[in-house]
Coordinates of C-alpha atoms and ligand atoms in Angstrom, one line a residue:
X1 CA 0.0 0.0 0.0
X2 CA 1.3 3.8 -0.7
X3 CA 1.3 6.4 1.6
X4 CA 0.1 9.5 1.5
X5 CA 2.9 12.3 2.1
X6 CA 2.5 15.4 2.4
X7 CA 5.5 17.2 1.3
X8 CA 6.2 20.6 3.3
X9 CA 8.2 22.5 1.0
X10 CA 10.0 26.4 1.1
X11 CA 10.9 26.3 -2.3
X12 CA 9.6 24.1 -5.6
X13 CA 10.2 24.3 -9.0
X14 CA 9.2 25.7 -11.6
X15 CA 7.4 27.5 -9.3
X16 CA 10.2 29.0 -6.6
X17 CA 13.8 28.3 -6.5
X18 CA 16.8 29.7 -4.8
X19 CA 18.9 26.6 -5.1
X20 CA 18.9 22.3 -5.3
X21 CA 16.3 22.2 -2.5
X22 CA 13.8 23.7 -5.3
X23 CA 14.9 20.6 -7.7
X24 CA 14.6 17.9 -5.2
X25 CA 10.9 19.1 -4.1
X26 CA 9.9 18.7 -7.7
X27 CA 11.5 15.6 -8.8
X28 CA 11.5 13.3 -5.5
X29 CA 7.7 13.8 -5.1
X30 CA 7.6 12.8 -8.6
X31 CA 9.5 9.7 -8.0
X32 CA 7.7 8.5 -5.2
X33 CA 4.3 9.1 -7.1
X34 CA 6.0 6.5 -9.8
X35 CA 6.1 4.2 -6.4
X36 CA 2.5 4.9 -6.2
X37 CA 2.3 7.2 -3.2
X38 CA 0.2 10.0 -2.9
X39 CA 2.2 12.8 -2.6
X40 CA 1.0 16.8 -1.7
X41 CA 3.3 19.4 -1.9
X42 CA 2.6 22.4 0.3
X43 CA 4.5 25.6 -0.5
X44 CA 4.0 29.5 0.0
X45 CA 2.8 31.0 -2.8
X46 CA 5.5 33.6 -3.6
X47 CA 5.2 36.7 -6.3
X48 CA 7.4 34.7 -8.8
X49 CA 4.7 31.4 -8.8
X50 CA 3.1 31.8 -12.3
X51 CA 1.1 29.2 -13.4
X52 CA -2.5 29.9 -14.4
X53 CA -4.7 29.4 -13.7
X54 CA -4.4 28.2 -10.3
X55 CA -7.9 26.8 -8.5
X56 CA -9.5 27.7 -5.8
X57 CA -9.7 25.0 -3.2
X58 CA -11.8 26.5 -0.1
X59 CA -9.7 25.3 2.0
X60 CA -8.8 28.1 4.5
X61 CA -7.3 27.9 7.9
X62 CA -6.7 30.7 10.5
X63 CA -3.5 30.8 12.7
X64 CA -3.4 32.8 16.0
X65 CA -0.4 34.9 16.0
X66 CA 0.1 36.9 19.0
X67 CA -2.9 38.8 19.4
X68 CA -3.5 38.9 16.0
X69 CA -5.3 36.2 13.8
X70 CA -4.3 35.4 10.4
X71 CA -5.9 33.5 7.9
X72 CA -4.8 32.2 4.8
X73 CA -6.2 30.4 2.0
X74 CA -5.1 27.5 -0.6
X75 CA -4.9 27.3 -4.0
X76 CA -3.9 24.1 -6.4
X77 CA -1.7 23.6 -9.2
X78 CA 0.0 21.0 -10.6
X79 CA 3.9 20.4 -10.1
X80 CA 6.0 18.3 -12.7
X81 CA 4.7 14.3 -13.1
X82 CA 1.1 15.1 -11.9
X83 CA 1.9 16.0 -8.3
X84 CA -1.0 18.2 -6.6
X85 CA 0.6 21.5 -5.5
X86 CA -0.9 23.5 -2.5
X87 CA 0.1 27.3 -2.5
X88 CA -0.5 28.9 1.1
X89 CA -1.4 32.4 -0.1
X90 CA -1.1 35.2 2.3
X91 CA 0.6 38.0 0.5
X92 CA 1.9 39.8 3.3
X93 CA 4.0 37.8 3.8
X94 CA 4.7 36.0 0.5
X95 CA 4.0 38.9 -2.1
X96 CA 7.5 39.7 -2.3
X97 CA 10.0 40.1 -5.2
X98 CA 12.5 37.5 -3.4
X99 CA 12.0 34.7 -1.4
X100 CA 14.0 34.9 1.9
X101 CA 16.1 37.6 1.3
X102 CA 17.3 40.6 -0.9
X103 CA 20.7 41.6 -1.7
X104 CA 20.8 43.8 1.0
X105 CA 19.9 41.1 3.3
X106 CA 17.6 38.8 5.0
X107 CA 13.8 39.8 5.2
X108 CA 13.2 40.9 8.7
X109 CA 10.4 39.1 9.3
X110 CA 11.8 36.0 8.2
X111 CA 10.6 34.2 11.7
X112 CA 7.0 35.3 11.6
X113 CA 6.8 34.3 7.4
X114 CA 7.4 30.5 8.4
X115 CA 5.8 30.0 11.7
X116 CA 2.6 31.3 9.9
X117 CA 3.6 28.8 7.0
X118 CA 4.2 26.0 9.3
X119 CA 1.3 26.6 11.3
X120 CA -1.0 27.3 8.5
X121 CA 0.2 23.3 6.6
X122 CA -0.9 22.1 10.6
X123 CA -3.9 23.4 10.7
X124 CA -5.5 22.3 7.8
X125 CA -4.2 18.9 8.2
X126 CA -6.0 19.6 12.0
X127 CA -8.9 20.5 9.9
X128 CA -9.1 17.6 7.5
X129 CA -7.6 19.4 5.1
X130 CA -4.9 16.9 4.2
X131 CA -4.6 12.9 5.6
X132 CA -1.2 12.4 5.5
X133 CA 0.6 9.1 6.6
X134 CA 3.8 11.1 7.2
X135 CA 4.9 14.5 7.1
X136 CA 8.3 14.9 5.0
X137 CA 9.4 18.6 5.9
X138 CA 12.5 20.6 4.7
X139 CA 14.7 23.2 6.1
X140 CA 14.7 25.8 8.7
X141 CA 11.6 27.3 7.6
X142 CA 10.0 24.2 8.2
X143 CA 11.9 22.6 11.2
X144 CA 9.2 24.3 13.9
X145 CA 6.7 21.5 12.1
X146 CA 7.9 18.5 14.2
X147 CA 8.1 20.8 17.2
X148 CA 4.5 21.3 17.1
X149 CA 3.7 18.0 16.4
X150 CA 4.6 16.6 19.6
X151 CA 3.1 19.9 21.4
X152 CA 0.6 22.4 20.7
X153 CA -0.6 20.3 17.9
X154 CA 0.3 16.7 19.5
X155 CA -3.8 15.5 19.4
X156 CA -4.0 16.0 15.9
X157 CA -0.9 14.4 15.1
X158 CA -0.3 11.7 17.7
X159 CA -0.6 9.2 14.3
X160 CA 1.5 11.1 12.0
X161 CA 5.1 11.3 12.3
X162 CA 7.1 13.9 11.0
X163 CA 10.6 13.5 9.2
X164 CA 12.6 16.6 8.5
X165 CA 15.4 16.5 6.0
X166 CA 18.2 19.1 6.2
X167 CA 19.7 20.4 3.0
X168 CA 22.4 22.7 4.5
X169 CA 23.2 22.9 8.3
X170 CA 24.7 26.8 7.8
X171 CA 21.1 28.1 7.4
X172 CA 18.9 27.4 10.9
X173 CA 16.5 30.2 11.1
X174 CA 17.9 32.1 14.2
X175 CA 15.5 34.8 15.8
X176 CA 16.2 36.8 18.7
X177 CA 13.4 36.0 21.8
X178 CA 11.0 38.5 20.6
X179 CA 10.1 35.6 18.3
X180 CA 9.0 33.3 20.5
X181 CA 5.4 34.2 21.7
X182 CA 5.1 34.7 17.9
X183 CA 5.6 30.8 17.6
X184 CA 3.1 30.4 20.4
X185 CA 5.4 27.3 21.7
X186 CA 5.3 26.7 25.5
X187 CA 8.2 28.8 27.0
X188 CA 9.4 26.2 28.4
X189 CA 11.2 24.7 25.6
X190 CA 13.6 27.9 25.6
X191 CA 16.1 26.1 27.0
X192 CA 19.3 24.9 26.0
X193 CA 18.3 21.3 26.1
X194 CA 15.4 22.6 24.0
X195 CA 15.7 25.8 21.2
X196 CA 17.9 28.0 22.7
X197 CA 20.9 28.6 20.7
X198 CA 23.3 31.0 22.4
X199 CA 20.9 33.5 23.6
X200 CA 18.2 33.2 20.4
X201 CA 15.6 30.8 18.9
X202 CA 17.1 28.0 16.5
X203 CA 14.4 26.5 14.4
X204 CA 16.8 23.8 13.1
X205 CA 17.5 22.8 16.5
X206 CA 14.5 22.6 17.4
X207 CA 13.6 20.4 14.1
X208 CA 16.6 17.8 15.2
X209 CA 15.3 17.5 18.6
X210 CA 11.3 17.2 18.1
X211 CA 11.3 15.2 14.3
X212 CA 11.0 11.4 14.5
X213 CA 13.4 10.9 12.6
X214 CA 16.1 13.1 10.5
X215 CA 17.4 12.8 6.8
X216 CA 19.9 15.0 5.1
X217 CA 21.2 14.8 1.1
X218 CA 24.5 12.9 1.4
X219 CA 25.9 10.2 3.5
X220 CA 29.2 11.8 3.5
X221 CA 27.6 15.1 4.4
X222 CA 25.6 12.9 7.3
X223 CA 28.9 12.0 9.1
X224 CA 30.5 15.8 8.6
X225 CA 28.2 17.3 10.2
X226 CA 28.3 15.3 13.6
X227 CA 31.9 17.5 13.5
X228 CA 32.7 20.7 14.8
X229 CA 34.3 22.1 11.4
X230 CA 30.4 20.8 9.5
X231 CA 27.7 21.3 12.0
X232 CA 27.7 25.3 12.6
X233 CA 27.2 24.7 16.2
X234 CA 24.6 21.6 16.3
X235 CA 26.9 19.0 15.8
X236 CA 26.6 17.8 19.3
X237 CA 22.9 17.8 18.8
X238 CA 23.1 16.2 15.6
X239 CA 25.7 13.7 17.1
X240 CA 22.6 12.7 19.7
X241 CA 20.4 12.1 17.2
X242 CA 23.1 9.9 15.0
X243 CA 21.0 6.9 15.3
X244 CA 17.8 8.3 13.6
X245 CA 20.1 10.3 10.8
X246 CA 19.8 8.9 7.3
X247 CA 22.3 10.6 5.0
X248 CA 20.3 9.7 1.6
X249 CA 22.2 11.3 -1.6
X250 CA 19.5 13.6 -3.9
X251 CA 18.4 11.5 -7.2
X252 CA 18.1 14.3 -10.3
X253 CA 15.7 14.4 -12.6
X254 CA 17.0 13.6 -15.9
X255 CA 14.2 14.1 -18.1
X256 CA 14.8 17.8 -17.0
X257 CA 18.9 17.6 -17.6
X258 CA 19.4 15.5 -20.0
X259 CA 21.7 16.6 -23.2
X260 CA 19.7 14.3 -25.6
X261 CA 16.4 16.0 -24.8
X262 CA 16.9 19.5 -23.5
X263 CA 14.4 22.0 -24.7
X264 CA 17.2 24.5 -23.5
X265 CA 20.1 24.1 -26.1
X266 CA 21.0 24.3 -29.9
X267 CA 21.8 21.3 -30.2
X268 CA 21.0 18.0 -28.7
X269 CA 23.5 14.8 -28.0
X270 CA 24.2 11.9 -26.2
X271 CA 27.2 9.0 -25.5
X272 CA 27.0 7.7 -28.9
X273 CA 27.2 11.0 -30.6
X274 CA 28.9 13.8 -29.2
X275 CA 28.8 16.4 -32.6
X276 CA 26.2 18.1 -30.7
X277 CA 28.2 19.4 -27.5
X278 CA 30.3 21.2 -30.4
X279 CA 27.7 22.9 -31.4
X280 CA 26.8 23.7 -28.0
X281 CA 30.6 24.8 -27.1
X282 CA 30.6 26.8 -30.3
X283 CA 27.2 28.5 -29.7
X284 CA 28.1 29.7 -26.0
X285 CA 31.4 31.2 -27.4
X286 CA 29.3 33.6 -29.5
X287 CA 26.6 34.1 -27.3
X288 CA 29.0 35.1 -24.3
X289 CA 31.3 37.0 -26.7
X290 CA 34.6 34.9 -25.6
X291 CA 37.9 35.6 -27.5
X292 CA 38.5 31.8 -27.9
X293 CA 38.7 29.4 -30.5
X294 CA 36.6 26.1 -30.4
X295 CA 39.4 23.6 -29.0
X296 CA 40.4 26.2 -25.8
X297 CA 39.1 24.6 -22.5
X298 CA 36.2 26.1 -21.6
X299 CA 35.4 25.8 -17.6
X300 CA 31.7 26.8 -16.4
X301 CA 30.5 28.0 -12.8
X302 CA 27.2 27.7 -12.1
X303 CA 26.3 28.8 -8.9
X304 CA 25.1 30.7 -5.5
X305 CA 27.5 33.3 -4.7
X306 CA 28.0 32.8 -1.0
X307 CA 31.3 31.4 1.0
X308 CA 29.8 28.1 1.2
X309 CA 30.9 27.9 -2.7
X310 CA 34.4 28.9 -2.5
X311 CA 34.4 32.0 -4.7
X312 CA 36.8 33.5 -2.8
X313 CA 39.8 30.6 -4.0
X314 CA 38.0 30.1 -7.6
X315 CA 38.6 34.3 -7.7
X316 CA 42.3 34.1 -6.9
X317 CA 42.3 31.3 -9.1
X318 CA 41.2 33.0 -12.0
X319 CA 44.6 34.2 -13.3
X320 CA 46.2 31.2 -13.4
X321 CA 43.4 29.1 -15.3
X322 CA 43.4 31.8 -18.0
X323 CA 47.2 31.5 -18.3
X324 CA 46.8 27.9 -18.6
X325 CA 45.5 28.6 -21.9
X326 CA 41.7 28.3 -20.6
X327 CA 38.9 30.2 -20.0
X328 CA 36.4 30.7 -17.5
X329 CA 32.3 31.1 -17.3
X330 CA 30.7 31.9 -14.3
X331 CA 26.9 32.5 -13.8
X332 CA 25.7 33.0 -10.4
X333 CA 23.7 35.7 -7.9
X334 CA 24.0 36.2 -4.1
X335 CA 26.3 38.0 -2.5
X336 CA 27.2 41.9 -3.6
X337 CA 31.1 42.2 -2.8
X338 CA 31.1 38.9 -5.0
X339 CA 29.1 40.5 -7.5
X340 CA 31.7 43.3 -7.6
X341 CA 34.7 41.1 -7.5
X342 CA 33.5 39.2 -10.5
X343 CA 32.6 41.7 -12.5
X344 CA 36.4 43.3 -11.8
X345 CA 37.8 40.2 -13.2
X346 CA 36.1 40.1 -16.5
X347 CA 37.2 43.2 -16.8
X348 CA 40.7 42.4 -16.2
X349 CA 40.5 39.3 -18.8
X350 CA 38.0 40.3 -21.0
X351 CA 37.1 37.6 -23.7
X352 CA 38.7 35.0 -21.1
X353 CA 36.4 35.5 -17.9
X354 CA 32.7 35.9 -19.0
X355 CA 30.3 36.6 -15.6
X356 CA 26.2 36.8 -15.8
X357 CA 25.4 37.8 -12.3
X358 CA 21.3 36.6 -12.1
X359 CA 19.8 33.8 -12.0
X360 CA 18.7 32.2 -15.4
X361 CA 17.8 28.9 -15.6
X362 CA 18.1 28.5 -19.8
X363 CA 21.2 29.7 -20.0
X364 CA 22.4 27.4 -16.8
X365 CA 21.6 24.2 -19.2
X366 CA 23.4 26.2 -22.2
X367 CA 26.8 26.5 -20.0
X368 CA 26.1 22.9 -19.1
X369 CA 26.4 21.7 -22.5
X370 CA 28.4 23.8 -23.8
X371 CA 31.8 23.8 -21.3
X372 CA 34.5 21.0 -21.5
X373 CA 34.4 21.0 -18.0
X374 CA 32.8 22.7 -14.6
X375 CA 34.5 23.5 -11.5
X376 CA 32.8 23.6 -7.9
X377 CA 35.6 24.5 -5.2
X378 CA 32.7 24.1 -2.3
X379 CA 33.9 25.0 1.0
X380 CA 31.4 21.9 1.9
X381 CA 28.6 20.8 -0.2
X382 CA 25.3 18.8 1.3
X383 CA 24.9 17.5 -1.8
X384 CA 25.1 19.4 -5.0
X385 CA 23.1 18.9 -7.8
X386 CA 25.4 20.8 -10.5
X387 CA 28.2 18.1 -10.4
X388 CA 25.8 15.7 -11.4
X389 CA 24.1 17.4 -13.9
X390 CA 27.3 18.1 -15.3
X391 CA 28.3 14.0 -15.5
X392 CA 25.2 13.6 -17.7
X393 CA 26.5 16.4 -20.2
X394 CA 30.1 15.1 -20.5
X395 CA 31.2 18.5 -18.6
X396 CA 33.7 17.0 -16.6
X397 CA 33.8 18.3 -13.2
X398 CA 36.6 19.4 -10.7
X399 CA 35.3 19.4 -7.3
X400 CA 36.7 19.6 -3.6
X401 CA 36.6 16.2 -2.2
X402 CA 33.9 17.4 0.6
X403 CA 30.1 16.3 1.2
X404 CA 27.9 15.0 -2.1
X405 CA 30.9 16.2 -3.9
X406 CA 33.1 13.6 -2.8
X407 CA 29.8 11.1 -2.7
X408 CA 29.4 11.4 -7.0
X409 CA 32.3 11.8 -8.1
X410 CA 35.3 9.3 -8.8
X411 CA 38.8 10.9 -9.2
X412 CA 40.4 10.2 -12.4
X413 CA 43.0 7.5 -12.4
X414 CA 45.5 8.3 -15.2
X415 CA 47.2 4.8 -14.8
X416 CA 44.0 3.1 -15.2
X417 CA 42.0 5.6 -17.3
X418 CA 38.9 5.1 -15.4
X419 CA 37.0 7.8 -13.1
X420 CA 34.2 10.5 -13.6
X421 CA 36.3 14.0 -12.8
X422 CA 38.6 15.3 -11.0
X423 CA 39.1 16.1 -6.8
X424 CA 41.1 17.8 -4.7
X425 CA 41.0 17.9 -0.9
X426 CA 42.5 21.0 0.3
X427 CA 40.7 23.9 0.5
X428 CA 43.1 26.8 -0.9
X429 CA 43.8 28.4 -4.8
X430 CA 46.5 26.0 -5.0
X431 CA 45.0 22.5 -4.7
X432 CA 42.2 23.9 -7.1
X433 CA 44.8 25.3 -9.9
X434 CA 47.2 22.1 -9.3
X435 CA 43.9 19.8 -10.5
X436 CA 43.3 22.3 -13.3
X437 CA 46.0 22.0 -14.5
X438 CA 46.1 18.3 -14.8
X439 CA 42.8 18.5 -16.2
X440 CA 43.9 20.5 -18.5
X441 CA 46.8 18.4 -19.3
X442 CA 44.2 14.9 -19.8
X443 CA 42.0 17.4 -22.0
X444 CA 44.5 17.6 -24.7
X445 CA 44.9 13.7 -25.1
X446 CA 41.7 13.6 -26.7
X447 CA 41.3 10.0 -26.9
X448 CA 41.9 10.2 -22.8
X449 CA 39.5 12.9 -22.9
X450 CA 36.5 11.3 -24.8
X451 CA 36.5 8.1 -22.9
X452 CA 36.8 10.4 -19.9
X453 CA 33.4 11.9 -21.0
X454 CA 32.1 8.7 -22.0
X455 CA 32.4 7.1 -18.1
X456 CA 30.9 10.2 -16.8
X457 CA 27.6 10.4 -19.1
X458 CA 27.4 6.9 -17.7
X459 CA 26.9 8.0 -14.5
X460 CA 22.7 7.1 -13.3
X461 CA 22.1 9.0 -10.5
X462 CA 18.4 9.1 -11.2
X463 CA 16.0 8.8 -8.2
X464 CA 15.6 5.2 -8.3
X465 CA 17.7 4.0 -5.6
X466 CA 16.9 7.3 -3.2
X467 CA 13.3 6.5 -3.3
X468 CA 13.3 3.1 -1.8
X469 CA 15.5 4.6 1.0
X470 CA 12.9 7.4 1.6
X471 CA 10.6 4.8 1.7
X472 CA 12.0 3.1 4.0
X473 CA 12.5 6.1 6.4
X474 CA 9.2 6.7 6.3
X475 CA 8.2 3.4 7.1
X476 CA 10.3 3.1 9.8
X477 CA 9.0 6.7 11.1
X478 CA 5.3 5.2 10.7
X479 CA 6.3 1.6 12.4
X480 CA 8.3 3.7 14.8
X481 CA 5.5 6.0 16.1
X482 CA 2.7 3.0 16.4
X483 CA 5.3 0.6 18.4
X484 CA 6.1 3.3 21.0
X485 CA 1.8 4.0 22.0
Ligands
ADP1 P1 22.7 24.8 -3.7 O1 21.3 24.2 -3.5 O2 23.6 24.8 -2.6 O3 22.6 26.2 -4.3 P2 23.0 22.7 -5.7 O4 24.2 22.4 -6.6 O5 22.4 21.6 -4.9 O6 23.4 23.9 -4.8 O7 21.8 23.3 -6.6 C1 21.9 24.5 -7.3 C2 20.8 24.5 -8.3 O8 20.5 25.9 -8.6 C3 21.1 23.9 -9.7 O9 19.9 23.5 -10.3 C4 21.7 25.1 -10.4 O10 21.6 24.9 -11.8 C5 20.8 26.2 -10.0 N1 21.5 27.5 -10.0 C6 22.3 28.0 -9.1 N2 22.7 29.3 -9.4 C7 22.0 29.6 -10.5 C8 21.9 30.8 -11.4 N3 22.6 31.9 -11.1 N4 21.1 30.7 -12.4 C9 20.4 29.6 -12.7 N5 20.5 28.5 -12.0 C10 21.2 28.5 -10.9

């Protein structure tokens, strides 16, 4: 028999998306539905939502909130594979040209934004809104879900566990105390065996504590963060909880990025036939105005520009690949003194660095097929979802050896021939130019090269196998909860 899930969601695409955790809310729900579970996504419904028309459901819940009492209302849509899509509309707080944050910073009521969220998804399952088997939640904006589940809102859910999944241990939703009669938790669990995190509120913590059992994207990324240099502060909580932590590695969706059926490029291709990746490489050189011919090594970025990403060595780096007879594309949005530095550079080596500061999906798949290769330097990584992506278009990639990086990818062996990309382990500018080089140097052996690309397209890292682990998780959380009544 299936379960029904319902799927509590910050971000999914198409709809929303800041990063992976957009991705995996639209193709794991999709994957389970294949395993013929009932899965409902419930998201806010941000500005940037655009599908029409949406329907009107009538389902409509009100959430006390401090003195005040706020109601919002549900619409339905559809997400990709057939998956029913709640909205939770309430355009105070969702109405906004961003979804967490602005250039200049966080929004400020951040805390209040999800608590009403989280509270809202609870009460209409209170209401019979949704029947749900198991909760699957996401995030810091949802991690207050399994704290009310086994308080304010225990009756309602005394059958339903709740599992959360964490996709990056750096973001926890941390509020100063005002916050907390906004959550309308019992005071009582402001403690520092409870959510108290060095004099504020942790919603993450509190998630880790309070869910019945815990997930997050990786299984090296699941030990790292039981470590001081990984866990931002809640490794010692996360350590407690070891025994209920899955680390489950994010399946991608390769009917979305897939070079031999992507609506996004000139020119499609697969193993067999790789003419069209020329193309590709030959249309991004034009589009992006490089000063390059067709056989120079062509190395893409796509990503958030935060520290977690290691801008700051792939900037210092920059020199040296270009006078390694490369040259460098970067696409990404986030921070503004990374915006500036980036821009500075392709200034400096105009023609040889090429930076798009935005976020645009389309021309993400067009960098993906078109680059020889694609470089993530990640401080740590939960997962990432680029590297993979990257296999299936024979962009090889160069990665630090940390988190899902290290998990997808098999260092080149030159002796043998065989491996997916290329690794290194330190985190400083000269590890990364040290395994650029040698990239480099296997990239002019062509024959090298093509098998090279050849083992990586290989690569299935398609949900199959992720699935029946979630499955399992949740069966265990559902076996779990009825053995200890
Ligand atoms: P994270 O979730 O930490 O940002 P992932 O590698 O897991 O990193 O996922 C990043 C996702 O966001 C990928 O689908 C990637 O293509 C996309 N992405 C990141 N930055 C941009 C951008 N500037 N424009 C378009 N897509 C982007």
């Amino acid at each position: 028999m299936g379960y029904n899930i319902l799927f509590v969601t910050p971000e999914v695409a198409p709809f929303s998306k800041t990063g992976g955790l957009a991705d995996v809310s639209a193709s794991l729900p999709k994957a389970l539905k294949r395993l013929d579970h009932r899965v409902t996504i419930v998201t806010p419904l941000y500005r940037c939502v655009s599908q029409e028309p949406l329907k009107v459901t009538g389902l409509k819940v009100k959430v006390a909130m401090r003195e005040r009492e706020i109601e919002g209302t549900f619409l339905k849509g559809r997400a990709s594979g057939g998956v029913d899509v709640f909205f939770l509309k309430r355009d105070e707080f969702y109405d906004r040209t961003y979804l967490y944050s602005t250039p200049e910073g966080d929004y400020f009521d951040n805390g209040e934004r999800f608590i009403f969220f989280t509270r809202a998804v609870l009460e209409a399952v209170k209401e019979g809104g949704f029947f749900p088997h198991v909760i699957h939640c996401h995030e810091w904006q949802t991690a207050l879900l399994p704290v009310y589940a086994k308080t304010i809102y225990r009756d309602a859910l005394s059958r339903t566990p709740v599992v959360l999944t964490i996709h990056n241990v750096a973001y926890q939703g941390l509020f100063p105390e005002y916050i907390l009669p906004y959550t309308g938790l019992p005071r009582g669990l402001y403690t520092m065996e409870g959510l108290e995190f060095y004099g504020k509120v942790n919603f993450l913590k509190g998630g880790i504590l309070f869910a019945d059992l815990l997930t997050t994207v990786s299984r090296r990324y699941s030990l790292e963060i039981q470590t001081p240099r990984y866990g931002y502060g809640l490794d010692g909580v996360l350590r407690k909880r070891a025994g209920d932590l899955y680390g489950i590695l994010n399946g991608v969706d390769y009917r979305e990025w897939n070079p031999s059926r992507d609506v996004h490029i000139p020119a499609r291709y697969n193993r067999r036939d790789l003419s069209g990746k020329e193309v590709c490489k030959r249309a991004l050189i034009e589009e992006l105005g490089l000063a390059v011919s067709p056989e120079t090594p062509l190395i893409g970025v796509i990503s958030r520009l935060t520290d977690q990403k290691g801008i700051d060595i792939l900037i210092k780096a920059a020199g040296g690949i270009v006078d390694m007879g490369a040259a460098l594309v970067i696409l990404g949005e986030g921070e503004r003194r990374y915006h500036r530095r980036l821009k500075a550079l392709s200034g400096r080596y105009p023609g040889r660095v090429v930076v798009r500061i935005g976020f645009d999906v389309p021309l993400a798949h067009r960098i993906e097929a078109g680059c020889d290769m694609f470089l993530m330097p990640s401080r740590y990584e939960p997962c990432g979802l680029n590297q993979i992506y990257s296999l299936r278009y024979g962009t090889i990639p160069i990665v630090r050896a940390t988190g899902g990086l290290d998990d997808t990818i098999r260092d080149y062996d030159p002796e043998t021939g065989r491996g997916t990309g290329f690794k290194f382990r330190r985190y400083s500018t000269k590890a990364l130019l040290e395994k650029v080089r040698f990239a480099i140097e296997i990239f002019r052996d062509r024959k090298r090269w093509s098998r090279l690309m050849k083992e990586a397209m290989g690569e299935d890292f398609s949900w199959h196998r992720s699935t029946r682990l979630y499955e399992e998780v949740y069966r265990r959380a559902i076996e779990g909860l009825k053995s200890g009544m």
